[in-house]
Phi, psi and omega in degrees: 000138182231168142345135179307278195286023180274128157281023197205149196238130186258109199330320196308332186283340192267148198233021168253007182334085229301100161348083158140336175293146149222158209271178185257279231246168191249179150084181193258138190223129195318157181242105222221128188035047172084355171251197172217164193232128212213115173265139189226173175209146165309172159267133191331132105113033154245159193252123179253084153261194173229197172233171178213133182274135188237110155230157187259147174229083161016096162316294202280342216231013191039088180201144171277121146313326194178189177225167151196203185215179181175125197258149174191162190324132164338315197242030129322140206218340187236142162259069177327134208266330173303341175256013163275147194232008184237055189291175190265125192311113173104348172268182175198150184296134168259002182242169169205137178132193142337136162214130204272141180307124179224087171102019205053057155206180185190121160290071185292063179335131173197179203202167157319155186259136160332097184095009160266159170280131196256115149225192204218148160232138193248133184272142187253128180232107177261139209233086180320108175295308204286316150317312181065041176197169201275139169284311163166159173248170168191205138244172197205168202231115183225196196277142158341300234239006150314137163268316198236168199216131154269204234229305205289012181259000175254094168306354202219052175267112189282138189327141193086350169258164158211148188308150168252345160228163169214165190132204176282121168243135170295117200262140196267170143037040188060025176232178184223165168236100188283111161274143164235190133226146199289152199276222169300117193273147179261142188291302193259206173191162176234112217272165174265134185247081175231124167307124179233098154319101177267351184288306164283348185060045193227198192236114146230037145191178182211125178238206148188182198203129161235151191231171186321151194272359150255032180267147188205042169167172202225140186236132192298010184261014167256343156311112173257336206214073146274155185292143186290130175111001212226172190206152176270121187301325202218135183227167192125229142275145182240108172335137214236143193218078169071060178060358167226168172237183190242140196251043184312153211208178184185151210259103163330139150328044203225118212250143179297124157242127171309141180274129162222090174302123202222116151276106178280336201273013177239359178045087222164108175276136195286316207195186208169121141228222185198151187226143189231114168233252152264143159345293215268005210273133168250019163215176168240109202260126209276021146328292191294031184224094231254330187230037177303158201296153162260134201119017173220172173204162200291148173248026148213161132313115156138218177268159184255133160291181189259144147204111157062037180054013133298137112294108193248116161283124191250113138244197192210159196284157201263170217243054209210167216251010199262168248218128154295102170240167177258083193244159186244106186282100167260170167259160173323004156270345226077359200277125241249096186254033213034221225112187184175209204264154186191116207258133186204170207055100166267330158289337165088018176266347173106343172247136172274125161259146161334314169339300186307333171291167183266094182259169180301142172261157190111359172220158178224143195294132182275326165261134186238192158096208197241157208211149183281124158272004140324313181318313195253051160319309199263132196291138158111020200253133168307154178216118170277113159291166165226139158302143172261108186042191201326199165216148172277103177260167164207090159318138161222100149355088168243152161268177202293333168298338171110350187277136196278155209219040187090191187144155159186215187273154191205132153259142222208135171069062179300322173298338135107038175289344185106351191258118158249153171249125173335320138339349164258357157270103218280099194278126186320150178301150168094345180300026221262156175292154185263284173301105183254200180077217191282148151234141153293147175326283200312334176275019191223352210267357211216107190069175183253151194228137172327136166229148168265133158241199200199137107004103210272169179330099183131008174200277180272118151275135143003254162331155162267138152313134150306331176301314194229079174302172168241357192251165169349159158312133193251024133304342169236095159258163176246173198221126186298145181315110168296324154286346146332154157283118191261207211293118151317172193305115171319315148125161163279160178297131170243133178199156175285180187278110178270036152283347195252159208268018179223148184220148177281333183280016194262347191132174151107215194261138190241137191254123163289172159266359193023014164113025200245147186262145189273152177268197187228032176253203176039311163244017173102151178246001176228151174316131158135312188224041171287125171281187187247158160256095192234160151065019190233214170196136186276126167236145186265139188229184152241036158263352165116203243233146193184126162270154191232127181267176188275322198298344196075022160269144130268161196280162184199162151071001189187201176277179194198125171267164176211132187253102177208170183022058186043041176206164163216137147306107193271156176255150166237125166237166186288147158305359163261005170076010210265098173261151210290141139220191185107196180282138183215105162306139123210137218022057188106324190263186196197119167210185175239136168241135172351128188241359194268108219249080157240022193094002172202045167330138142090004185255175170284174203244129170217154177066193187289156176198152189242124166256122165050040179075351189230167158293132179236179169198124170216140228299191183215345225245160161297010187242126186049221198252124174325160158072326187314139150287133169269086174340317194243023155294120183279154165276122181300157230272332188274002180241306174028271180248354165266000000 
């Protein structure tokens, strides 16, 4: 800084002399357009270079390989190639000697090295036809010695476009040029809807709306479906927030009143129920009575008064052709869910739907559609239900020792068939089920009831160790009827006779056995003295697979041979007529029946077999009970290892 008005700057004043420099001249120097020209020289026995930028350039493949750099004398006008020392990894030079410096750089030629793999990347310039501007670039990688690129090797075509030709693009300089367009633009968006009790703090419903696809709030006169009972705390627009708004709600003012349907001219009350209306309502408008009992109808109209937080609707039986049946509502168990009296065929046609009934709540009909009321002659005629969709169970968790180990409420038998599998039960760390497979509901629903668990695999297994059987002395084996067949080539298909019209290896429901001994009445209690499955059909429930002989008997309670394709299989089914699969105790053995449904559900495992990641041997030979596992069989060395 000088003077405004000095023209002249004298060197003695500059105190920024550049590191390594000393000025030539002394004294005052002209001041020109605001500057000054101020000659320096290095300083005696400083060392003066410069850096110089190297770029490598692909030869074969028209590309810059790479950049580097290379320090050399201050006054150097050339780079001898011997002093680079950052050529780019796979390459080699093609030229040697000098290369003269242009701009503080030197252009370095270099190719593949012999025998590396050579490609090249090529820049993708994707192109708005419609727009008529680049949409975005990005790249891509092919062999060297490529001209063209196809349309299908490009993954990363931005969102909202789509090509506008496809196939082989010709590659210019190392780009390639894509045309797009945008693809269909969407007008709308579908907005996320939640209701919130913020008083209670709880959530009570979620819906959505759609609204313009650049909208960016929602105004509450387009909410149609606020929850019965609820009113919006704020109404106007509400902010679309990561695709939803919030919606606040507050529970109406409103209190239950009871119904009472009254047949006056039987002098007999039909029925009794509830109407839920405004706080402040002193009447009821018989619009709002949604259940008069059926076969009646109302004998006045309009509003009803209140009294002592009653209503009494007077009706009378309606003038109609339908018909009074009795029904007794169970669940897949039998269990006696209630019923009545119930007037249905109003046309007088002799058919009925399932519909017209009142079922109990929490279920739904396992038959639905329509049925002759000749059928329900008889007072007392069963309707088997399904629960409707889950159920609440509530377990507690102990190990073999008795100590307890968590538990709490669990939902379960989301199909509400009535049936849940252990497996849907969320198990303590560390843990495994003893007891796997089916359970009934019902047997869960009154209190909370013990499940036994185990130590998981690697301290208790599952499975029995071969090393450490679990089963009987195998000095007392027992030995299957030599009339029998034994087992056939593993294989062949085991599968039932696909002649019925249902097979149990096809899919549908399954019974475990849960480690539980099979009984001895009905099909014999040991392999070896087993009945056929002849003359019958496999039917599927919902509870799992069962055969039914013509005769109207099914197998139950033991073993079962099967015959198909010149080979035969054995079965197990449960004292419930159910057949088992899965690990099965019985009489002392220990064996597995197939748990998998590919065709050839539910028979036993004979010879080697891998379970749960491990080896088993289970027996084959004319020595001892067919199907028995055998504990201390080593695996064989061709097993091993799969």
């Amino acid at each position: 800084k000088v003077a405004a008005d000095a023209t002249n700057v004298n060197v003695s004043d500059l105190t920024d002399i550049p590191k390594g420099y000393e000025i030539v001249s002394t004294g005052d120097v002209g001041i020109s357009d605001g500057w000054i020209y101020v000659e320096v020289r290095p300083t005696a026995g400083e060392e003066t270079t410069q850096t110089v930028g190297v770029n490598y350039w692909d030869v074969v493949n028209n590309k810059q390989a790479g950049e580097g750099e290379v320090k050399v004398a201050a006054d150097a006008t050339n780079v001898n190639v011997s002093d680079l020392t950052d050529i780019p990894e796979g390459y080699e030079l093609v030229n040697t000697g000098d290369v003269t410096i242009n701009g503080g750089w030197i252009y370095v030629e270099v190719r593949p090295t012999a025998g590396e793999e050579t490609t090249q990347t090529v820049g993708v310039n994707y192109w708005d036809v419609v727009s008529n501007k680049q949409v975005a670039e990005s790249s891509i990688t092919v062999d060297a010695d490529a001209t063209a690129v196809s349309t299908s090797l490009l993954t990363d075509v931005p969102a909202g476009y789509e090509l506008v030709w496809t196939g082989d693009l010709q590659i210019n300089d190392g780009w390639i040029y894509v045309e797009l367009r945008p693809t269909e633009v969407t007008t709308t968006k579908e907005i996320g809807v939640n209701y919130y009790d913020a008083e209670n703090n709880v959530q009570v419903a979620e819906s959505s709306i759609t609204v313009d696809a650049d909208a960016t709030a929602v105004n509450t006169s387009l909410l149609t479906d606020v929850p019965a009972g609820y009113e919006l705390v704020w109404t106007g627009d509400l902010q679309i927030n990561d695709g939803w708004i919030y919606a606040e709600v507050k529970k109406l003012a409103t209190k239950e009143i009871g119904v009472n349907y009254y047949d006056a001219e039987n002098n007999v009350q039909v029925a009794e129920s509830s109407v839920t209306v405004d706080a402040d309502a002193t009447a009821v408008n018989t619009s709002l009575l949604t259940d008069v009992p059926a076969g009646y109808e109302l004998v006045w109209t309009g509003d009803l008064q209140i009294n002592d937080g009653w209503i009494y609707a007077e009706v009378r039986k309606a003038d109609t052709a339908a018909t009074i049946i009795n029904v007794v509502f169970v669940d897949s168990q039998g269990n006696n869910l209630g019923g009545g009296d119930y007037f249905v065929d109003e046309d007088g046609d002799g058919i009925f739907n399932y519909s017209e009934l009142i079922l109990p709540e929490g279920y739904k009909l396992k038959v639905t559609g329509d049925a002759f009321v000749s059928d329900f002659a008889e007072p007392g005629t069963e309707i088997t239900l399904l629960r409707d969709g889950a159920a609440i169970i509530n377990v507690v968790f102990e190990d073999e020792q008795g100590n307890n180990l968590g538990g709490g409420d669990y939902f379960v038998d989301a199909d509400g068939d009535g049936i849940f599998n252990y497996s849907e039960l969320t198990l303590p760390e560390g843990y495994e089920l003893i007891t796997t497979g089916d359970a009934f509901v019902a047997d869960y629903m009154n209190g909370s009831h013990v499940i036994e668990l185990r130590k998981t695999n690697g301290d208790e297994p599952e499975n029995p160790d071969p090393d450490e059987p679990e089963n009987p002395d195998p000095d007392e084996p027992e030995t299957p009827d030599p009339d029998e067949p034994e087992n056939p080539n593993p294989d062949q298909p085991e599968n039932p006779d696909p002649g019925q019209p249902e097979n149990p290896g096809q899919g549908g429901g399954s019974h475990s056995s849960g480690g539980s001994s099979g009984g001895s009445s009905g099909g014999g209690s040991a392999v070896g003295r087993g009945a056929a499955l002849t003359n019958g059909e496999w039917i599927l429930d919902s509870t799992g697979w069962w055969y039914k002989y013509s005769n109207g008997t099914y197998a139950k309670s033991g073993w079962y041979t099967l015959e198909w394709q010149n080979r035969t299989d054995w079965y197990f089914f449960d004292d419930a007529g159910y057949l088992v699969c899965g690990w099965l105790d019985n009489n002392g053995n220990r064996y597995f029946l197939h748990d998998v449904h590919d065709g050839t559900f539910g028979h036993m495992y004979k010879g080697w077999n891998k379970i749960a990641g491990q080896w088993y041997y289970f027996n084959d030979t004319a020595e001892g009970t067919e199907g028995a596992l055998v504990p201390d069989a080593p695996v064989p060395a061709e097993l091993a290892n799969q």
